[in-house]
Coordinates of C-alpha atoms in Angstrom, one line a residue:
M7 CA -215.6 -38.4 47.3
E8 CA -216.3 -35.3 49.3
T9 CA -213.1 -35.9 51.2
D10 CA -211.1 -36.1 48.1
E11 CA -212.6 -32.9 46.7
K12 CA -211.8 -31.1 50.0
S13 CA -208.3 -32.3 49.9
L14 CA -207.8 -30.5 46.6
L15 CA -208.9 -27.1 48.0
G16 CA -206.0 -24.6 48.4
S17 CA -205.4 -22.4 51.3
V18 CA -207.2 -19.5 49.6
G19 CA -210.2 -21.6 49.0
G20 CA -209.5 -22.4 45.3
K21 CA -209.0 -25.7 43.7
F22 CA -205.5 -27.1 43.2
S23 CA -204.6 -26.5 39.6
F24 CA -203.2 -29.3 37.4
K25 CA -201.4 -29.1 34.0
K26 CA -202.5 -31.8 31.4
L27 CA -199.5 -33.2 29.5
P28 CA -199.7 -34.2 25.9
G29 CA -199.8 -37.9 26.9
G30 CA -202.8 -37.4 29.0
N31 CA -201.1 -37.5 32.4
L32 CA -201.4 -34.7 34.9
D33 CA -198.4 -32.5 36.1
S34 CA -199.1 -31.8 39.9
S35 CA -196.0 -29.8 40.5
L36 CA -196.3 -27.1 43.1
R37 CA -194.5 -24.6 40.9
Y38 CA -197.2 -24.8 38.3
H39 CA -199.9 -24.3 40.8
L40 CA -198.2 -21.3 42.3
N41 CA -197.8 -19.7 38.9
A42 CA -201.4 -20.4 38.1
K43 CA -203.2 -19.5 41.4
H44 CA -200.6 -17.5 43.6
V45 CA -198.8 -15.2 41.2
A46 CA -197.8 -12.7 43.9
A47 CA -196.3 -15.6 46.2
S48 CA -194.6 -17.0 43.2
T49 CA -193.0 -13.7 42.2
D50 CA -191.8 -13.0 45.7
N51 CA -190.4 -16.6 45.9
A52 CA -188.5 -16.0 42.6
R53 CA -187.2 -12.7 43.7
S54 CA -185.9 -14.2 46.9
S55 CA -184.3 -17.0 45.1
S56 CA -182.6 -14.6 42.6
R57 CA -181.3 -12.6 45.6
Q58 CA -180.0 -15.7 47.3
F59 CA -178.3 -16.8 44.1
R60 CA -176.9 -13.4 43.5
Q61 CA -175.6 -13.2 47.1
S62 CA -174.0 -16.6 46.9
T63 CA -172.2 -15.6 43.7
L64 CA -171.0 -12.4 45.2
D65 CA -169.8 -14.2 48.3
K66 CA -167.7 -16.7 46.1
M67 CA -166.4 -13.8 44.0
T68 CA -165.5 -11.8 47.1
D69 CA -163.7 -14.8 48.6
K70 CA -161.8 -15.4 45.4
L71 CA -160.9 -11.7 45.2
T72 CA -159.6 -11.7 48.8
N73 CA -157.3 -14.6 48.0
S74 CA -156.1 -12.8 44.9
L75 CA -155.4 -9.7 46.9
A76 CA -153.5 -11.6 49.5
K77 CA -151.4 -13.4 46.9
W78 CA -150.8 -10.1 45.0
I79 CA -149.5 -8.5 48.2
A80 CA -147.3 -11.4 49.0
V81 CA -145.9 -12.1 45.5
D82 CA -145.3 -8.4 44.7
C83 CA -144.3 -7.5 48.3
R84 CA -146.8 -4.8 48.7
P85 CA -147.5 -3.4 52.1
L86 CA -150.5 -4.6 54.0
S87 CA -151.6 -0.9 54.2
V88 CA -152.6 -1.2 50.5
V89 CA -156.0 -2.7 51.6
E90 CA -156.8 0.8 53.1
D91 CA -156.5 2.6 49.8
Q92 CA -159.9 4.2 48.8
G93 CA -159.0 4.3 45.2
L94 CA -158.2 0.5 45.0
E95 CA -161.6 0.0 46.7
A96 CA -163.4 2.0 44.2
V97 CA -161.8 0.2 41.3
L98 CA -162.9 -3.1 42.7
Q99 CA -166.4 -1.9 43.3
I100 CA -166.6 -1.0 39.7
A101 CA -165.1 -4.3 38.6
L102 CA -167.6 -6.2 40.9
S103 CA -170.6 -4.0 39.9
D104 CA -171.2 -3.8 43.6
P105 CA -171.0 -0.3 45.3
T106 CA -171.3 -1.9 48.7
Y107 CA -168.1 -3.9 48.4
E108 CA -165.6 -3.3 51.3
M109 CA -161.9 -4.1 51.2
P110 CA -160.8 -6.8 53.7
C111 CA -158.9 -5.7 56.8
R112 CA -155.2 -6.2 57.3
K113 CA -155.8 -9.2 59.7
T114 CA -157.9 -10.9 57.1
I115 CA -155.3 -10.5 54.5
S116 CA -152.5 -11.5 56.9
N117 CA -154.4 -14.7 57.6
K118 CA -154.9 -15.4 53.9
I119 CA -151.1 -15.0 53.3
H120 CA -150.4 -17.5 56.0
Q121 CA -152.8 -20.0 54.5
L122 CA -151.4 -19.4 51.1
Y123 CA -147.9 -19.8 52.4
D124 CA -148.7 -23.1 54.1
T125 CA -150.3 -24.3 50.9
E126 CA -147.4 -23.3 48.8
K127 CA -144.8 -24.8 51.3
Q128 CA -146.5 -28.1 51.3
A129 CA -146.4 -28.2 47.5
K130 CA -142.6 -27.5 47.7
V131 CA -142.3 -30.3 50.2
D132 CA -144.0 -32.7 48.0
L133 CA -141.7 -31.6 45.0
L134 CA -138.6 -32.2 47.1
K135 CA -139.7 -35.5 48.2
K136 CA -140.0 -36.9 44.8
T137 CA -136.9 -35.3 43.4
E138 CA -133.4 -37.0 43.7
C139 CA -130.9 -34.2 43.6
V140 CA -131.2 -30.5 44.7
A141 CA -128.8 -27.7 44.3
V142 CA -128.9 -24.7 46.7
T143 CA -127.5 -21.3 46.9
G144 CA -127.0 -19.4 50.1
D145 CA -125.7 -16.1 51.3
H146 CA -126.1 -13.5 54.1
C147 CA -127.4 -9.9 54.0
T148 CA -128.0 -7.0 56.2
S149 CA -131.2 -5.1 56.1
I150 CA -131.6 -1.4 56.3
S151 CA -132.6 -1.9 60.0
N152 CA -129.1 -3.5 60.5
T153 CA -130.6 -7.1 60.9
N154 CA -128.6 -10.0 59.6
Y155 CA -130.5 -12.5 57.4
I156 CA -129.5 -15.8 55.9
G157 CA -131.2 -16.8 52.5
V158 CA -131.2 -20.1 50.8
T159 CA -132.8 -21.0 47.4
A160 CA -133.2 -24.4 45.9
H161 CA -133.0 -25.6 42.2
L162 CA -133.9 -28.8 40.7
I163 CA -135.0 -30.5 37.5
D164 CA -138.6 -31.6 37.7
V165 CA -139.8 -34.3 35.3
T166 CA -143.6 -34.3 34.9
E167 CA -145.1 -36.4 32.1
R168 CA -141.7 -36.7 30.4
E169 CA -141.3 -33.0 30.3
W170 CA -138.2 -31.4 32.0
H171 CA -138.7 -28.2 33.8
R172 CA -136.2 -26.2 35.9
K173 CA -137.7 -25.3 39.2
S174 CA -136.3 -22.5 41.5
F175 CA -137.7 -21.3 44.8
A176 CA -136.7 -19.9 48.1
L177 CA -136.3 -22.3 51.0
T178 CA -135.9 -19.7 53.7
M179 CA -135.1 -16.2 54.6
Q180 CA -134.2 -16.4 58.2
K181 CA -133.1 -13.9 60.8
M182 CA -129.8 -14.7 62.4
T183 CA -129.1 -13.7 66.0
T184 CA -125.5 -15.1 66.1
R185 CA -122.4 -13.6 64.7
H186 CA -121.6 -14.0 61.0
Y187 CA -119.0 -16.7 61.6
A188 CA -118.3 -19.6 59.3
E189 CA -119.4 -22.1 62.0
N190 CA -122.6 -20.5 62.5
C191 CA -123.4 -20.2 58.7
A192 CA -122.5 -23.9 58.2
E193 CA -124.8 -24.8 61.1
Q194 CA -127.7 -22.7 59.6
F195 CA -127.3 -24.4 56.2
L196 CA -127.4 -27.9 57.9
S197 CA -130.4 -27.1 60.0
M198 CA -132.2 -25.7 56.8
A199 CA -131.4 -28.9 54.9
E200 CA -132.7 -31.1 57.7
A201 CA -135.9 -28.9 58.2
W202 CA -136.8 -29.5 54.5
G203 CA -135.7 -33.1 54.4
V204 CA -133.0 -32.7 51.7
Q205 CA -129.9 -33.2 53.7
Q206 CA -129.2 -36.4 51.6
K207 CA -130.2 -34.9 48.4
V208 CA -128.2 -31.6 48.2
T209 CA -125.6 -31.9 45.5
T210 CA -124.0 -28.4 45.4
I211 CA -124.1 -25.2 47.4
G212 CA -123.4 -22.1 45.6
T213 CA -121.9 -19.0 47.3
D214 CA -120.0 -15.9 46.5
S215 CA -116.3 -15.4 47.1
A216 CA -116.6 -13.9 50.5
R217 CA -114.1 -15.6 52.9
T218 CA -116.7 -16.5 55.5
M219 CA -119.0 -18.1 53.0
I220 CA -116.0 -20.1 51.5
A221 CA -115.0 -21.1 54.9
A222 CA -118.6 -22.2 55.7
A223 CA -118.9 -24.2 52.5
R224 CA -115.8 -26.1 53.3
Q225 CA -117.4 -27.4 56.5
L226 CA -120.4 -28.7 54.7
P227 CA -120.7 -32.1 53.1
F228 CA -121.9 -30.6 49.9
V229 CA -120.0 -29.8 46.7
R230 CA -119.0 -26.1 46.7
M231 CA -119.7 -23.9 43.6
L232 CA -118.3 -20.4 43.6
C233 CA -120.4 -17.7 42.0
V234 CA -119.0 -17.0 38.6
A235 CA -120.6 -13.5 38.3
H236 CA -118.8 -12.4 41.4
I237 CA -115.5 -13.6 40.2
L238 CA -116.1 -11.7 36.9
Q239 CA -117.0 -8.6 38.6
R240 CA -113.9 -8.7 40.9
A241 CA -111.8 -9.1 37.8
I242 CA -113.2 -6.1 36.2
T243 CA -112.8 -4.0 39.2
V244 CA -109.1 -4.8 39.6
C245 CA -108.4 -4.4 36.0
L246 CA -110.0 -1.0 35.7
G247 CA -107.5 0.1 38.5
D248 CA -104.4 -1.5 36.9
S249 CA -105.2 0.0 33.4
R250 CA -105.4 3.5 35.0
Y251 CA -109.1 4.1 34.3
N252 CA -109.9 5.1 37.8
D253 CA -109.2 8.8 37.3
T254 CA -111.4 8.9 34.2
L255 CA -114.3 7.1 35.9
A256 CA -114.0 9.3 38.9
K257 CA -114.5 12.3 36.8
C258 CA -117.5 10.8 35.1
R259 CA -119.1 10.0 38.5
K260 CA -118.7 13.8 39.4
I261 CA -120.3 14.9 36.2
V262 CA -123.2 12.5 36.7
S263 CA -123.7 13.7 40.3
H264 CA -123.7 17.4 39.0
F265 CA -126.7 16.7 36.9
K266 CA -128.4 14.0 39.0
H267 CA -128.5 16.1 42.2
S268 CA -129.9 19.3 40.5
P269 CA -133.2 19.4 38.7
A270 CA -132.1 22.7 37.1
N271 CA -129.0 21.3 35.7
T272 CA -130.9 18.3 34.4
E273 CA -133.5 20.6 32.7
E274 CA -130.7 22.6 31.0
L275 CA -129.2 19.3 29.7
H276 CA -132.6 18.2 28.3
R277 CA -133.0 21.7 26.6
E278 CA -129.5 21.3 25.1
Q279 CA -130.2 17.8 23.8
T280 CA -133.4 19.0 22.1
A281 CA -131.5 21.9 20.5
L282 CA -129.0 19.3 19.1
G283 CA -131.7 17.1 17.8
Q284 CA -130.8 14.2 20.3
K285 CA -132.9 12.1 22.3
R286 CA -133.4 12.9 26.0
E287 CA -130.9 10.3 27.2
P288 CA -129.4 10.6 30.7
L289 CA -126.0 11.8 29.4
I290 CA -124.7 12.3 26.0
Q291 CA -121.3 13.7 25.3
D292 CA -122.0 16.6 23.1
A293 CA -125.0 17.8 25.2
V294 CA -123.0 17.4 28.4
K295 CA -120.1 19.6 27.0
A296 CA -122.4 22.2 25.6
T297 CA -124.4 22.4 28.9
L298 CA -121.4 22.6 31.1
C299 CA -119.8 25.3 29.0
K300 CA -122.9 27.6 29.9
Q301 CA -122.7 26.9 33.6
K302 CA -120.5 27.8 36.4
H303 CA -119.0 24.8 38.0
K304 CA -115.8 23.4 39.6
L305 CA -115.8 20.1 37.8
I306 CA -112.6 18.8 36.1
M307 CA -113.6 18.0 32.6
L308 CA -112.4 15.0 30.7
T309 CA -109.7 15.4 28.2
T310 CA -110.0 14.5 24.6
T311 CA -108.2 11.3 25.1
E312 CA -110.3 10.4 28.0
W313 CA -113.4 10.9 26.0
D314 CA -112.0 8.7 23.3
K315 CA -111.3 5.9 26.1
L316 CA -114.8 5.7 27.2
P317 CA -116.3 4.2 24.0
R318 CA -113.5 1.7 23.8
L319 CA -114.1 0.6 27.3
G320 CA -117.8 0.2 26.8
T321 CA -117.0 -1.9 23.7
I322 CA -114.5 -4.2 25.4
L323 CA -116.8 -4.8 28.5
E324 CA -119.8 -5.5 26.2
P325 CA -118.8 -9.4 26.2
C326 CA -118.8 -9.3 30.0
R327 CA -122.4 -8.0 30.1
Y328 CA -123.3 -10.5 27.3
V329 CA -122.1 -13.6 29.2
T330 CA -123.4 -12.5 32.6
E331 CA -127.1 -12.5 31.5
P332 CA -127.3 -16.2 30.7
L333 CA -125.1 -17.1 33.7
G334 CA -127.5 -15.4 36.2
G335 CA -130.8 -16.9 35.0
E336 CA -133.1 -19.1 37.1
T337 CA -135.6 -20.5 34.7
Y338 CA -133.1 -22.1 32.3
V339 CA -129.8 -24.1 32.5
S340 CA -126.8 -21.9 33.4
C341 CA -124.2 -24.2 34.9
S342 CA -123.2 -25.7 31.5
V343 CA -122.7 -22.2 30.0
V344 CA -119.9 -21.3 32.4
L345 CA -116.9 -22.9 30.4
P346 CA -118.2 -21.6 27.0
A347 CA -118.8 -18.2 28.4
L348 CA -115.2 -18.1 29.8
R349 CA -113.9 -19.3 26.5
H350 CA -115.9 -16.5 24.9
L351 CA -114.2 -14.0 27.2
D352 CA -110.7 -15.3 26.5
R353 CA -111.2 -14.9 22.8
N354 CA -112.6 -11.3 23.1
M355 CA -109.7 -10.3 25.4
E356 CA -106.9 -11.4 23.0
V357 CA -104.5 -8.5 22.2
S358 CA -104.6 -7.2 18.6
D359 CA -102.3 -4.9 16.7
E360 CA -104.9 -2.2 16.6
D361 CA -105.3 -1.9 20.3
P362 CA -103.8 1.2 22.0
A363 CA -101.5 0.8 24.9
Y364 CA -104.1 1.3 27.6
M365 CA -106.3 -1.3 26.0
V366 CA -103.5 -3.7 25.8
R367 CA -102.8 -3.2 29.5
F368 CA -106.5 -3.8 30.3
K369 CA -106.8 -7.0 28.3
T370 CA -103.6 -8.3 29.6
A371 CA -104.5 -7.6 33.2
F372 CA -108.1 -8.9 32.7
S373 CA -106.8 -12.2 31.2
K374 CA -104.3 -12.8 33.8
D375 CA -106.6 -11.9 36.8
L376 CA -109.5 -13.9 35.5
S377 CA -107.2 -17.0 34.8
Q378 CA -106.1 -16.9 38.4
R379 CA -109.7 -16.7 39.7
Q380 CA -110.9 -19.4 37.4
A381 CA -108.6 -21.8 39.3
T382 CA -110.9 -21.6 42.3
L383 CA -114.0 -22.9 40.3
N384 CA -115.2 -26.5 40.4
H385 CA -113.9 -27.4 36.9
E386 CA -114.7 -31.1 37.3
W387 CA -118.5 -30.3 37.9
L388 CA -118.6 -27.7 35.2
K389 CA -117.1 -30.0 32.6
L390 CA -119.6 -32.7 33.4
A391 CA -122.5 -30.2 33.1
T392 CA -121.0 -29.0 29.8
V393 CA -120.8 -32.4 28.2
L394 CA -124.4 -33.3 29.5
D395 CA -125.6 -30.2 27.6
S396 CA -126.6 -31.1 24.1
S397 CA -125.5 -27.6 23.0
F398 CA -121.9 -27.9 24.2
K399 CA -121.4 -31.8 24.4
D400 CA -118.7 -31.6 21.7
L401 CA -116.6 -29.8 24.3
K402 CA -115.1 -27.3 21.8
C403 CA -114.7 -24.8 24.6
L404 CA -112.0 -27.1 26.1
P405 CA -108.5 -27.8 24.8
K406 CA -108.3 -31.1 22.8
G407 CA -106.1 -32.6 25.5
E408 CA -108.8 -32.3 28.3
R409 CA -111.8 -33.6 26.2
E410 CA -110.8 -37.2 26.6
G411 CA -110.5 -36.9 30.4
V412 CA -114.0 -35.5 30.6
L413 CA -115.4 -38.4 28.6
N414 CA -113.6 -40.8 30.9
S415 CA -115.0 -39.2 33.8
L416 CA -118.5 -39.4 32.5
E417 CA -117.9 -43.2 31.6
A418 CA -116.9 -43.8 35.2
L419 CA -120.0 -42.1 36.5
L420 CA -122.0 -44.3 34.2
Q421 CA -120.5 -47.4 35.7
T422 CA -121.1 -46.1 39.2
E423 CA -124.7 -45.3 38.4
S424 CA -125.2 -48.8 36.8
K425 CA -123.9 -50.5 39.8
S426 CA -126.0 -48.6 42.2
A427 CA -129.1 -49.2 40.1
T428 CA -128.5 -52.9 39.3
P429 CA -131.2 -55.0 41.0
E430 CA -130.2 -58.1 43.0
P431 CA -129.9 -61.2 40.8
T432 CA -132.6 -63.8 41.2
E433 CA -132.0 -67.6 41.3
E434 CA -132.0 -69.1 37.8
P435 CA -132.2 -72.7 36.6
A436 CA -128.7 -74.5 36.5
K437 CA -129.0 -75.2 32.8
K438 CA -129.8 -71.6 32.0
K439 CA -126.7 -70.5 34.1
R440 CA -124.4 -72.7 32.1
L441 CA -125.8 -71.2 28.8
L442 CA -125.3 -67.7 30.1
L443 CA -121.7 -68.5 31.2
C444 CA -120.9 -70.0 27.7
A445 CA -122.3 -67.0 26.0
S446 CA -120.1 -64.6 28.0
E447 CA -116.6 -64.5 26.4
S448 CA -115.2 -61.7 28.7
D449 CA -115.9 -59.6 31.8
S450 CA -116.0 -56.4 29.8
D451 CA -119.5 -56.5 28.5
E452 CA -120.7 -54.1 30.9
D453 CA -117.9 -51.7 30.0
V454 CA -118.8 -52.1 26.3
G455 CA -122.4 -51.2 27.3
H456 CA -121.2 -48.0 28.9
N457 CA -119.1 -47.1 25.9
R458 CA -122.0 -47.8 23.6
A459 CA -124.3 -45.5 25.7
L460 CA -121.7 -42.7 25.6
S461 CA -121.2 -43.2 21.8
L462 CA -124.8 -43.1 21.0
Y463 CA -125.1 -39.9 23.0
R464 CA -122.0 -38.3 21.2
A465 CA -123.5 -39.4 18.0
E466 CA -126.7 -37.2 18.6
P467 CA -126.5 -33.9 16.6
T468 CA -125.9 -30.8 18.8
I469 CA -128.6 -28.2 19.1
S470 CA -128.3 -24.4 18.8
E471 CA -127.0 -22.4 21.7
T472 CA -130.5 -20.6 21.8
D473 CA -132.4 -23.9 22.2
C474 CA -133.2 -25.2 25.7
P475 CA -131.3 -28.4 26.5
L476 CA -134.1 -29.4 28.9
Q477 CA -136.5 -29.7 25.8
W478 CA -133.9 -31.9 24.2
W479 CA -133.8 -34.1 27.2
S480 CA -137.5 -34.3 27.3
T481 CA -137.6 -36.0 24.0
H482 CA -134.2 -38.1 24.3
A483 CA -134.4 -39.2 27.9
G484 CA -135.8 -42.5 27.0
A485 CA -133.0 -43.2 24.4
H486 CA -130.4 -42.2 27.0
P487 CA -131.8 -43.4 30.5
Q488 CA -128.6 -43.5 32.4
L489 CA -127.2 -40.3 31.1
S490 CA -130.6 -38.6 31.8
V491 CA -130.1 -39.4 35.5
L492 CA -126.8 -37.7 35.4
A493 CA -128.1 -34.7 33.5
R494 CA -130.8 -34.1 36.1
K495 CA -128.0 -34.0 38.7
Y496 CA -125.4 -31.9 37.0
V497 CA -127.2 -29.3 34.9
A498 CA -129.6 -28.3 37.8
S499 CA -126.9 -26.4 39.6
P500 CA -126.9 -22.6 39.1
A501 CA -123.8 -20.9 37.9
T502 CA -124.1 -17.9 40.3
S503 CA -125.5 -17.0 43.6
V504 CA -127.7 -14.4 41.9
P505 CA -130.9 -16.2 43.1
C506 CA -130.0 -15.4 46.6
E507 CA -129.2 -11.8 45.9
R508 CA -132.6 -11.5 44.1
L509 CA -134.2 -12.8 47.3
F510 CA -132.5 -10.1 49.3
S511 CA -133.6 -7.5 46.8
L512 CA -137.1 -8.8 47.1
M513 CA -136.9 -8.5 50.9
M514 CA -135.8 -4.9 50.7
L515 CA -138.5 -3.8 48.3
P516 CA -141.3 -3.4 50.8
H517 CA -139.0 -1.1 52.8
Q518 CA -138.2 1.0 49.7
L519 CA -141.9 1.2 48.6
E520 CA -142.9 2.3 52.2
S521 CA -140.2 4.9 52.4
R522 CA -141.3 6.4 49.0
S523 CA -144.9 6.5 50.0
G524 CA -144.3 7.8 53.5
A525 CA -146.2 4.9 55.0
S526 CA -145.5 3.5 58.4
Q527 CA -143.8 0.3 59.0
Q528 CA -146.6 -1.5 60.9
H529 CA -146.8 -4.3 58.3
H530 CA -143.5 -5.6 59.4
T531 CA -144.4 -6.2 63.0
D532 CA -144.9 -9.8 62.4
P533 CA -141.5 -11.4 61.6
R534 CA -143.1 -14.4 60.0
E535 CA -145.1 -12.1 57.6
S536 CA -142.1 -10.3 56.4
Q537 CA -140.3 -13.7 56.0
E538 CA -143.1 -15.2 53.9
R539 CA -143.2 -12.4 51.5
T540 CA -140.0 -13.6 50.0
K541 CA -141.0 -17.4 49.8
W542 CA -143.1 -17.1 46.6
P543 CA -141.3 -18.7 43.7
E544 CA -141.1 -17.3 40.3
P545 CA -144.1 -17.8 38.1
P546 CA -143.2 -20.7 35.7
A547 CA -142.7 -19.6 32.1
A548 CA -145.1 -21.0 29.6
R549 CA -142.2 -22.6 27.7
P550 CA -138.4 -23.0 28.5
E551 CA -136.8 -19.7 28.1
P552 CA -134.1 -19.4 25.3
R553 CA -130.7 -19.8 26.8
W554 CA -129.1 -16.6 25.7
S555 CA -132.3 -14.5 26.0
R556 CA -132.3 -11.7 28.6
P557 CA -133.2 -13.1 32.0
V558 CA -135.4 -11.4 34.5
R559 CA -133.3 -8.6 36.0
P560 CA -133.1 -8.1 39.7
R561 CA -135.0 -5.1 41.0
S562 CA -132.2 -3.5 42.9
D563 CA -128.7 -2.1 42.6
Y564 CA -127.6 -5.7 42.7
D565 CA -126.9 -5.8 38.9
L566 CA -125.4 -2.4 38.7
K567 CA -122.5 -1.8 36.1
I568 CA -121.5 -4.6 34.1
C569 CA -121.8 -8.1 35.6
G570 CA -124.9 -7.8 37.8
H571 CA -123.1 -8.8 41.0
T572 CA -122.2 -5.9 43.2
R573 CA -121.8 -6.4 46.9

């Protein structure tokens, strides 16, 4: 008994305290004893646990914040020197409620970017493995340091839980050490496809109308798709010269330079706009005239006739701007919009009795030049993409004589697809075979099935041009299984090579930001680092973007002027 009592004595000479529970049992937990007999020790232990918990929480938050910083720098192409900004560090200290927080160093951020890139690349590899068809765009560019790069982007339709989504992302932005010859370009495209394991899945390759890229595309085993935006831009440039607008536009450029290169002239223009009750727009005709009348200059002013030409030119070129925006998008279907957009331009360029002579010349020259350039497009692919788009499946953008040929081509593709997907026949009992042979009256049952599938699709009501065809296929793919396979193949191709040009603009952005801030170019010493900045895909939209809504505009001079495709 004495031994039991001594075993209950604490280290401070007191008895071990117990808590009597309502049921009569005793709670001998150490925490209750510490709170009852050793208040100081219990308080210190609680404080230590609280500090450990708080430190653990801060460590997790700091690690999460470091990952977010690395992703921000990579996605938005910020220079690595941003981690040395004291102002950003102060903001993060306030956000964390931790005045001792220190920004991670460049090396840490660089390692995080490499880790994020490897994770993102693996996700894209997995996505490419499960997809059946991939469309790519490719082009070359030269950086401000006179370095040649080749860029390639991938575009596909991803079906996840019966939802169709168009995915677009960069495959590579690779430095080229060889000359910009067609053979070298074709070799680079093939090596890229092999590296990503899509050499058997690439359906089309989109390029601009440069001779080197056209020659390279001809050497590749992929279907060639020319950039529609580049064709449209070239047609506009040629027609402006043929319609004698060059002199007028040259005078406009000199007037713009007069104000743009002189802050004093710009300020006088703003004062004149305020006096006339106008908004402080860059250039307004009345304010420009009034300002130049008060200044000494050697500019050749526009005549009254030339002033009248400019609004008409803007009106006639508005359809070109209108159709270029849906053609240059990446998050929605654009290939099926090409033929309807070109038909829209043809109707707007029809000569009317009210048109003056110079406008008649412009419309005539534009229609003729664009018609000649359209001959280089892949009309067969574009027609199939159009008929597989539920907005344009009635093919009203085509002449009536061509519609039947498109439907016949689609029916032939259905037969080919059916034969390639037909499983091998299994051995059946002889009696069942005889019954099946008796029930078959002709060999055209399969053809009837294809006609039926096509007829059911054509019987579906068309959707609005502002609706997303991918949403329509998400809900109707089960009713048209064979056509849905073809739709994923044909509507995935982009109408332009704008995605590649955006990639180049994104690559140039760090250089532009660096030159503006006066920072050094130390963050470009690692070639892999500058390459990986461009490999982050666009953040997916919460829902499919309306077809004719304004797409994300490139952050460069790429979409200058009308059609968004200036070389």
